[in-house]
Coordinates of C-alpha atoms and ligand atoms in Angstrom, one line a residue:
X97 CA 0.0 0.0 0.0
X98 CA 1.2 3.3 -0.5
X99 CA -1.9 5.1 -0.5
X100 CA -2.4 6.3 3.0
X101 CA -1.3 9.3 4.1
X102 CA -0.3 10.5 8.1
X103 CA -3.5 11.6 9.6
X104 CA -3.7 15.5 9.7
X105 CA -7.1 16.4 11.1
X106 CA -8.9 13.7 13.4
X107 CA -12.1 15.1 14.1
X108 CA -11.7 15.4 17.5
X109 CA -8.7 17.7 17.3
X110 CA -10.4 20.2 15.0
X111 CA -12.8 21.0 17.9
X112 CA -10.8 20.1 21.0
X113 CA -11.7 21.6 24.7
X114 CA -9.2 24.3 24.9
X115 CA -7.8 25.8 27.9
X116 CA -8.3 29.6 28.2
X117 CA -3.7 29.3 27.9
X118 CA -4.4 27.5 25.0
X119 CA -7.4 30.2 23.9
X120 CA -5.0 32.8 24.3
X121 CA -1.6 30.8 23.0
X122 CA -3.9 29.9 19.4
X123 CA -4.4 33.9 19.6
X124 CA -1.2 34.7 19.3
X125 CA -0.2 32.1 16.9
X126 CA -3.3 33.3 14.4
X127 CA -2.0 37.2 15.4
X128 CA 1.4 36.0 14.2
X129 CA 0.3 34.0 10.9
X130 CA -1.8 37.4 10.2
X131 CA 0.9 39.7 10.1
X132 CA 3.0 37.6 7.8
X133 CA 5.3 36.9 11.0
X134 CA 7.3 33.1 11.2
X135 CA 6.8 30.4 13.7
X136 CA 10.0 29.2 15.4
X137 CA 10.3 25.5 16.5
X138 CA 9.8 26.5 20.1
X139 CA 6.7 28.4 19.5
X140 CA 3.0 27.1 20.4
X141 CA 1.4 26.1 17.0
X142 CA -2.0 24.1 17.0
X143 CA -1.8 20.2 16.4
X144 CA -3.3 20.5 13.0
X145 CA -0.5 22.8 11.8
X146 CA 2.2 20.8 13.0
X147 CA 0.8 17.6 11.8
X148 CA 0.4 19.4 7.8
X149 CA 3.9 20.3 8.5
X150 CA 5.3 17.3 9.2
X151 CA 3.1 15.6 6.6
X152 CA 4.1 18.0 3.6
X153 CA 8.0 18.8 4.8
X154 CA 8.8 14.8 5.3
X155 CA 6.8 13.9 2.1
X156 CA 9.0 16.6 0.3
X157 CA 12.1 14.7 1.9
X158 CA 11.1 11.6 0.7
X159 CA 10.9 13.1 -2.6
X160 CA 14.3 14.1 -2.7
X161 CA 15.9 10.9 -1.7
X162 CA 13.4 8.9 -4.1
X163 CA 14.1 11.4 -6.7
X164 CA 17.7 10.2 -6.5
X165 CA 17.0 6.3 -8.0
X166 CA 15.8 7.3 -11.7
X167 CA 19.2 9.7 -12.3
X168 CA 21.5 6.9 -10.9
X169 CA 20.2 4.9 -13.3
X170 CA 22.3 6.8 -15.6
X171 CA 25.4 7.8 -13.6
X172 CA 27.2 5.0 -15.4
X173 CA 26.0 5.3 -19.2
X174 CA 26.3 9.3 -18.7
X175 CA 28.2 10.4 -22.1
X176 CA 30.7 12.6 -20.9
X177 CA 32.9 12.7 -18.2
X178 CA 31.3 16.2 -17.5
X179 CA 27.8 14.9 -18.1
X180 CA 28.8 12.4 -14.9
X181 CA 30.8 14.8 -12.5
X182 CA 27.2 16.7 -13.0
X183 CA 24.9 14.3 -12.9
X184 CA 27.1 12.9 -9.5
X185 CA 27.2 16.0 -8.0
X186 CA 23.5 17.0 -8.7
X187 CA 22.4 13.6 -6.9
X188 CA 24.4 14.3 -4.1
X189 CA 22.5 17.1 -3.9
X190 CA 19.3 15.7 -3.7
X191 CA 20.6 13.5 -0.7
X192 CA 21.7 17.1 1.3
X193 CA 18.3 18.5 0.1
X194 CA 16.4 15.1 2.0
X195 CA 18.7 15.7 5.2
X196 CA 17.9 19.4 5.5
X197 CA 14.3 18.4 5.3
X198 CA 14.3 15.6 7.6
X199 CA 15.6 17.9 10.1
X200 CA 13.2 20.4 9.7
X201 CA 10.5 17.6 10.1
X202 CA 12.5 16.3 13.8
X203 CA 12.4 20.2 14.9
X204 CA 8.1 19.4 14.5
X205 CA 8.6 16.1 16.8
X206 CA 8.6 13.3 14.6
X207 CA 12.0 11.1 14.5
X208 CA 13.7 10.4 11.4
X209 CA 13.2 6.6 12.3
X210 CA 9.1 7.2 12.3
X211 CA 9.2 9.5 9.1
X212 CA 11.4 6.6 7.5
X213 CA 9.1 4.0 8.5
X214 CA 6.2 5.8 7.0
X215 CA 8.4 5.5 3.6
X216 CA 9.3 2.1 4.3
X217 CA 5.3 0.6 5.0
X218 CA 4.2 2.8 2.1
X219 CA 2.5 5.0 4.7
X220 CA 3.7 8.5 3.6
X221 CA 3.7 9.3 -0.2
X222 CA 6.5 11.1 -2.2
X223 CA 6.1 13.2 -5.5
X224 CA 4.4 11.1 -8.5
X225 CA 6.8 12.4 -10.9
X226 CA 9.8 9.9 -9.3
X227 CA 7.4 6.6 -10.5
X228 CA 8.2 6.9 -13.9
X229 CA 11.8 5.4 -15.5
X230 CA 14.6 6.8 -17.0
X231 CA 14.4 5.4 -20.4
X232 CA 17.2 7.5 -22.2
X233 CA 20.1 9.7 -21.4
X234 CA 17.6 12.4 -22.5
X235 CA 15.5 11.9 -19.9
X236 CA 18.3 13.2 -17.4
X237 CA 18.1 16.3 -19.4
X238 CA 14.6 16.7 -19.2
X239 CA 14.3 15.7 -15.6
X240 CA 16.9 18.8 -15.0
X241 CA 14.6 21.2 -17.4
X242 CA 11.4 20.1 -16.4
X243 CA 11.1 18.1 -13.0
X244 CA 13.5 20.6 -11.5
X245 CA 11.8 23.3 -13.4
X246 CA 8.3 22.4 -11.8
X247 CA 10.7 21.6 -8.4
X248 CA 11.7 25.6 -8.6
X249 CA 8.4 27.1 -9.4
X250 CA 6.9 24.8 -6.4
X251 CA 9.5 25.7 -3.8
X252 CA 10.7 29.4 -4.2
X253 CA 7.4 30.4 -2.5
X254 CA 8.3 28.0 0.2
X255 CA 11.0 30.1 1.2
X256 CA 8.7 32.0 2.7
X257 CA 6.5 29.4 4.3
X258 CA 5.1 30.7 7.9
X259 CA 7.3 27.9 9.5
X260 CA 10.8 29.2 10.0
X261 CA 12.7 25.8 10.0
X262 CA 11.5 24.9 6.4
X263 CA 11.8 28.3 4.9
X264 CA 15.4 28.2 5.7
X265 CA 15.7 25.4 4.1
X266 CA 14.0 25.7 1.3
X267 CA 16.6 28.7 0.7
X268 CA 19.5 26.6 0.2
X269 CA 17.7 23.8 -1.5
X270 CA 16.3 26.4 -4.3
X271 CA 19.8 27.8 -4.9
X272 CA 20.6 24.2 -6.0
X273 CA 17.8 23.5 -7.8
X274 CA 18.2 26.5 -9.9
X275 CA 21.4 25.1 -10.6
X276 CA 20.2 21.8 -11.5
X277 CA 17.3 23.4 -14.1
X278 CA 20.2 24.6 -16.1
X279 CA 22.8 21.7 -16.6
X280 CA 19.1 19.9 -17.5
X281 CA 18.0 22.8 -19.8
X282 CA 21.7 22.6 -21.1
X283 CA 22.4 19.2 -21.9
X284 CA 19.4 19.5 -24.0
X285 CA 21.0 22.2 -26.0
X286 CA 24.0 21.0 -26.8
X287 CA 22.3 17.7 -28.1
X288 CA 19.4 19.6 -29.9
X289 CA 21.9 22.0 -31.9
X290 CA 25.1 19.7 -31.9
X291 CA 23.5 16.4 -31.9
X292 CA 22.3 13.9 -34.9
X293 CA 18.8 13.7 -35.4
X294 CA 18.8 10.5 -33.5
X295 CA 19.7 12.5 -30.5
X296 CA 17.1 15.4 -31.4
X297 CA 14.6 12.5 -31.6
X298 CA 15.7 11.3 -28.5
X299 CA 15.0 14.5 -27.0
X300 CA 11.9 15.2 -28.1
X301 CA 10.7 11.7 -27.1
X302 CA 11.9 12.3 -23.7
X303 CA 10.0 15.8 -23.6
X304 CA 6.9 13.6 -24.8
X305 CA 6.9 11.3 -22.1
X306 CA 7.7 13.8 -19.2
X307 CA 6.2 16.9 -19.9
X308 CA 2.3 15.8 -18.6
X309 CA 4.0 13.8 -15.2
X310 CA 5.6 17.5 -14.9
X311 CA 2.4 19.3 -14.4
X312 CA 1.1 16.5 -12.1
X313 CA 3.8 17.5 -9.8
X314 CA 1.8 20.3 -8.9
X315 CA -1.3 18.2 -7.1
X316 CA -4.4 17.9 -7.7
X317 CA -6.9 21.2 -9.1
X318 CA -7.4 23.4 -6.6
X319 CA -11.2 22.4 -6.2
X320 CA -9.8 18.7 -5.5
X321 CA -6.3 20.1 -3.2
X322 CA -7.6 18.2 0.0
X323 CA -4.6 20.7 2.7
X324 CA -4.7 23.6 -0.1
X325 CA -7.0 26.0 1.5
X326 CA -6.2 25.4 5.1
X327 CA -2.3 25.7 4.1
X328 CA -2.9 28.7 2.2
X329 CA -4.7 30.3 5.5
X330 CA -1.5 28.8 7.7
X331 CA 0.7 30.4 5.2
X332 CA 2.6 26.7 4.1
X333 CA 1.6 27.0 0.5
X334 CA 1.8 31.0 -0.4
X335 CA 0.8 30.0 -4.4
X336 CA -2.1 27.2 -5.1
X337 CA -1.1 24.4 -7.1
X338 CA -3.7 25.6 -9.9
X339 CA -1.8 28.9 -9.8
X340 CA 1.8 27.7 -9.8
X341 CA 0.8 25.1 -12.9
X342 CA 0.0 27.7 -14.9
X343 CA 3.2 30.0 -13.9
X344 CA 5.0 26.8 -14.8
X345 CA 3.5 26.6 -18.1
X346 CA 3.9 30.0 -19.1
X347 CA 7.5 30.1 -18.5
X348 CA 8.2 26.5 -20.0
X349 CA 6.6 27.3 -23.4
X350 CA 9.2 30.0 -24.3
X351 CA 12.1 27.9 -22.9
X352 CA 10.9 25.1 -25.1
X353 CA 11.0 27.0 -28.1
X354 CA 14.5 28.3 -27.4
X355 CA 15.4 24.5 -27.5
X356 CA 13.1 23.6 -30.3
X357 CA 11.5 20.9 -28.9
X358 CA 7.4 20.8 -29.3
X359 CA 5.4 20.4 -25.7
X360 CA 2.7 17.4 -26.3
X361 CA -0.6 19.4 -26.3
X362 CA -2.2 20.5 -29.4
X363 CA -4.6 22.5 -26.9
X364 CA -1.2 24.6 -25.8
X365 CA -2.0 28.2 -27.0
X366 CA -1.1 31.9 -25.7
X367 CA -4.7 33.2 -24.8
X368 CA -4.4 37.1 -25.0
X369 CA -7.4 37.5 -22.6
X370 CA -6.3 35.5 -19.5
X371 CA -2.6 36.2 -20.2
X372 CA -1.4 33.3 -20.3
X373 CA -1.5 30.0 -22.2
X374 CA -4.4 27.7 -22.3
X375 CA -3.8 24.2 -22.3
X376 CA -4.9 20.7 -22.3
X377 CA -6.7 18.7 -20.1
X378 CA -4.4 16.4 -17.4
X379 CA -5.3 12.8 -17.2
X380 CA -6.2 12.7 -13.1
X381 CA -7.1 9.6 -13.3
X382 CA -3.5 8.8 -14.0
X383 CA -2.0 10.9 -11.6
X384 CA -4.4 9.1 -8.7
X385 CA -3.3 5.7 -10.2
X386 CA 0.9 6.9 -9.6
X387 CA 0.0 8.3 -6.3
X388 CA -2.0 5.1 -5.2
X389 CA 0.6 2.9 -6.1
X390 CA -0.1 2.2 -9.4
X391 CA 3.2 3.9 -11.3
X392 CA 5.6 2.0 -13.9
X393 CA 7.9 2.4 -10.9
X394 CA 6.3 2.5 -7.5
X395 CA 7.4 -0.9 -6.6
X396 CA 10.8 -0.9 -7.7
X397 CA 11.4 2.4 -5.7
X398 CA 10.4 2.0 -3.0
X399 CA 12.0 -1.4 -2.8
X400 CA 15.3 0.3 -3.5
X401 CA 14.9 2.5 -0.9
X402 CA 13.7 -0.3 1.7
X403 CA 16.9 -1.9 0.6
X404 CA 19.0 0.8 0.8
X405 CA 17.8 1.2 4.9
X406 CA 18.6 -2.2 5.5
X407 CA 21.9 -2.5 4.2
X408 CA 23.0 0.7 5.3
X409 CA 22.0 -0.9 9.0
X410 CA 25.8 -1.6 10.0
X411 CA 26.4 2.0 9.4
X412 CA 24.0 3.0 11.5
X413 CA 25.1 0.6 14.2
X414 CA 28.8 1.1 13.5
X415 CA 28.3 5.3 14.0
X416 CA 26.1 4.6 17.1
X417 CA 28.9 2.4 18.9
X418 CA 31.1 4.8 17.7
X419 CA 29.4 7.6 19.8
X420 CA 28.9 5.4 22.5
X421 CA 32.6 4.7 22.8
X422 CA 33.4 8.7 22.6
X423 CA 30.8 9.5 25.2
X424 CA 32.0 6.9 27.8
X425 CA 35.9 8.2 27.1
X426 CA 34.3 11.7 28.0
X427 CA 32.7 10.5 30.9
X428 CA 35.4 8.9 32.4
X429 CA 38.2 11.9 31.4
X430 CA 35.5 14.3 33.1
X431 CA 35.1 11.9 36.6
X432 CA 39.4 11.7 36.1
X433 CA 39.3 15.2 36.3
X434 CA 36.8 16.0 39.0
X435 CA 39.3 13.4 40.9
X436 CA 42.2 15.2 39.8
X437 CA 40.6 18.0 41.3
X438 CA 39.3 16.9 44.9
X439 CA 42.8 15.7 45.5
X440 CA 44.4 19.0 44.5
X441 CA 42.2 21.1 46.9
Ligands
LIG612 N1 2.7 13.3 -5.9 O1 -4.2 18.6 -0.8 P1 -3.1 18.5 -1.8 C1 11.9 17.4 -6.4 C2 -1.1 14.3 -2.6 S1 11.1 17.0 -5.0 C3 2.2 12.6 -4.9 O2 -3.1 19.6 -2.8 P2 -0.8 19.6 -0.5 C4 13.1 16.8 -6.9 C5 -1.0 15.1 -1.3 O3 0.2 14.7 -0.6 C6 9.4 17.3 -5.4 N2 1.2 13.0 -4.0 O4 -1.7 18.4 -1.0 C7 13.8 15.9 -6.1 C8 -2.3 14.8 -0.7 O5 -2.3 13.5 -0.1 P3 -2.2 13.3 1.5 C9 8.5 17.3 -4.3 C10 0.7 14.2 -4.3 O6 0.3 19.0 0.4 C11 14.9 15.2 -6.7 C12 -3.2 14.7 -1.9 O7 -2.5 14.4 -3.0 N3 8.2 18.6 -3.9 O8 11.3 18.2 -7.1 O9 -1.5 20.8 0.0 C13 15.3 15.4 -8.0 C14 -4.1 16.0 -2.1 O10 -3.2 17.1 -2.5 C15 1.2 15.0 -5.3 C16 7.5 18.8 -2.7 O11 7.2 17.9 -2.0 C17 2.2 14.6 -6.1 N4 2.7 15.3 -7.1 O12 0.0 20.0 -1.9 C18 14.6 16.4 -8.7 C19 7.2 20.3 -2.4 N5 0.5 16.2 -5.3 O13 -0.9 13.8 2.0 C20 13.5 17.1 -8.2 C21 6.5 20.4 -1.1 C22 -0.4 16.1 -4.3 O14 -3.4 14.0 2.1 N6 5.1 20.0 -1.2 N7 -0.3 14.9 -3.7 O15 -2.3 11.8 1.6 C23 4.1 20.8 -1.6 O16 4.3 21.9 -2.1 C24 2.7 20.2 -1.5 O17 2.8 19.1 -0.6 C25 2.1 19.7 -2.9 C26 0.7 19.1 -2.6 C27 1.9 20.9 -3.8 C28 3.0 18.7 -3.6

């Protein structure tokens, strides 16, 4: 199963008896929210808040360590020895992006063991967009343009999200990310004005099979966004997901005719009264069917990942014993010490 999420809102805490502390604490809190002001770690924030917070910033974590598995795929076929030190160093990356996350989620409360676990049982969900393969070396290129593209457009108004702990992090993460759009929109020009047609073709077809999963990323329409109005109030999500699709569109269009590459959507037009382009419908029911398990990939992810945890379990042990060791040699220079110094005085 990887359907269910962590439970945000049980009924009983949306209406709970509240103290008048508490009264006067969610006062303050709202007050704060209001003014556009942060929330620190330390500060009183209602249950509901924390739990979207932990839901949303250790979902976005497991995205970024899942989102490693399809570019790995490629680190040993990349072309170039360029194309590899970038494609290494861009994963590595995503791993420091999933650490700063998962410590933003342990400031909320939740151990990094229980957010893994949530991966692990297929509990907590990570972004759709990481169940679909990596067919050619173009599809590195596209993930770079497009997945980080849609990444970007996502998580620069995260920096300002009302929670303090993931708003600093999402400013380092999007610094990187802006780098990784680049080498992705990049690589596709050098192989779209240097390359055969083969590789042009290869391109394109890549750009085919990415560019719908791309505006999935997003989440579902605004009507259907389940946490979209309550995070919007909260001040998590500062842009809907209907909102930032479009935004994403608009911005893609022009860099895709830069490239020359065509975007899959005969309904993809500039409409002079909205500003901005209309386009096609997205296939929800194929998004729901990714999310709920269903993806070319879901299974061979997350049982990479579950792999990775328990093989990577006598470094976890080895570091532990390791600290142990160092905290009883402190221990016993500190009592040493203390003896050192009752005998002096
Ligand atoms: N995939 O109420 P909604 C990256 C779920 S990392 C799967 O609108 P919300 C990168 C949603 O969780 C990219 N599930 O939700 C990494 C909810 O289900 P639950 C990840 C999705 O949270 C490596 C339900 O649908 N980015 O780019 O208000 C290499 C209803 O949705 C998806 C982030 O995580 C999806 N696409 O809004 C390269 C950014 N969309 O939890 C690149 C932070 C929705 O009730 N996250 N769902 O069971 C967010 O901004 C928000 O969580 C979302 C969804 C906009 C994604």
């Amino acid at each position: 199963m990887y359907t269910q999420a962590m439970d945000t809102a049980p009924a009983e805490e949306r209406q709970p008896l509240r103290s008048a502390d508490e009264v006067q604490l969610e006062a303050r809190f709202e007050a704060r929210i209001a003014e556009g002001g942060f929330i620190e770690a330390k500060d009183w924030m209602p249950e509901h808040y924390r739990k979207t917070l932990v839901r949303q910033i250790s979902q976005h974590a497991h995205s970024e360590i899942v989102g490693m598995l399809p570019e790995g795929n490629w680190v040993t076929r990349a072309p170039t020895l360029k194309r590899k030190a970038i494609l290494l160093a861009k994963i590595q990356d995503e791993a420091g992006h999933g650490l700063y996350l998962y410590a933003a989620a342990e400031t909320l409360g939740t151990s990094r063991d229980q957010l893994l676990h949530a991966l692990h049982t297929g509990k907590a969900k990570y972004s759709s967009i990481f169940n679909y393969p990596t067919l050619s070396w173009a599809d590195i290129g596209v993930i770079g343009w497009l997945v980080d593209g849609a990444a970007i457009m996502n998580q620069v108004p995260l920096t300002r999200c009302s929670y303090a702990p993931y708003a600093r992090a999402m400013v380092r993460i999007c610094r990187e990310e802006s780098f990784h759009q680049r080498q992705g929109f990049d690589s596709l020009r050098v192989m779209m004005e240097e390359g055969s047609d083969a590789q042009r073709a290869m391109v394109q077809d890549a750009v085919n099979r990415w560019w719908w999963p791309s505006l999935m990323m997003f989440g579902p329409p605004d009507g259907e966004s389940t946490h979209g109005a309550q995070s919007a109030r909260w001040g998590i999500k500062r842009i809907s997901n209907d909102e930032l699709r479009q935004k994403f569109v608009d911005a893609t269009f022009e860099q895709a005719q830069v490239l020359g590459v065509s975007l899959p959507d005969p309904l993809l037009k500039w409409n002079a009264e909205r500003g901005h382009h209309d386009f096609g419908p997205i296939d929800w029911a194929e998004f729901w069917r990714v999310v709920n398990g269903h993806g070319p990939c879901n299974r061979e992810r997350l049982a990479a990942r579950v792999n990775a945890w328990e093989e990577g379990a006598w470094v976890r042990e080895a570091a532990l014993a390791h600290a142990q060791k160092q905290a009883r040699k402190q221990a016993q220079k500190q009592t040493a010490n203390a003896l050192q110094e009752a005998q002096a005085a």
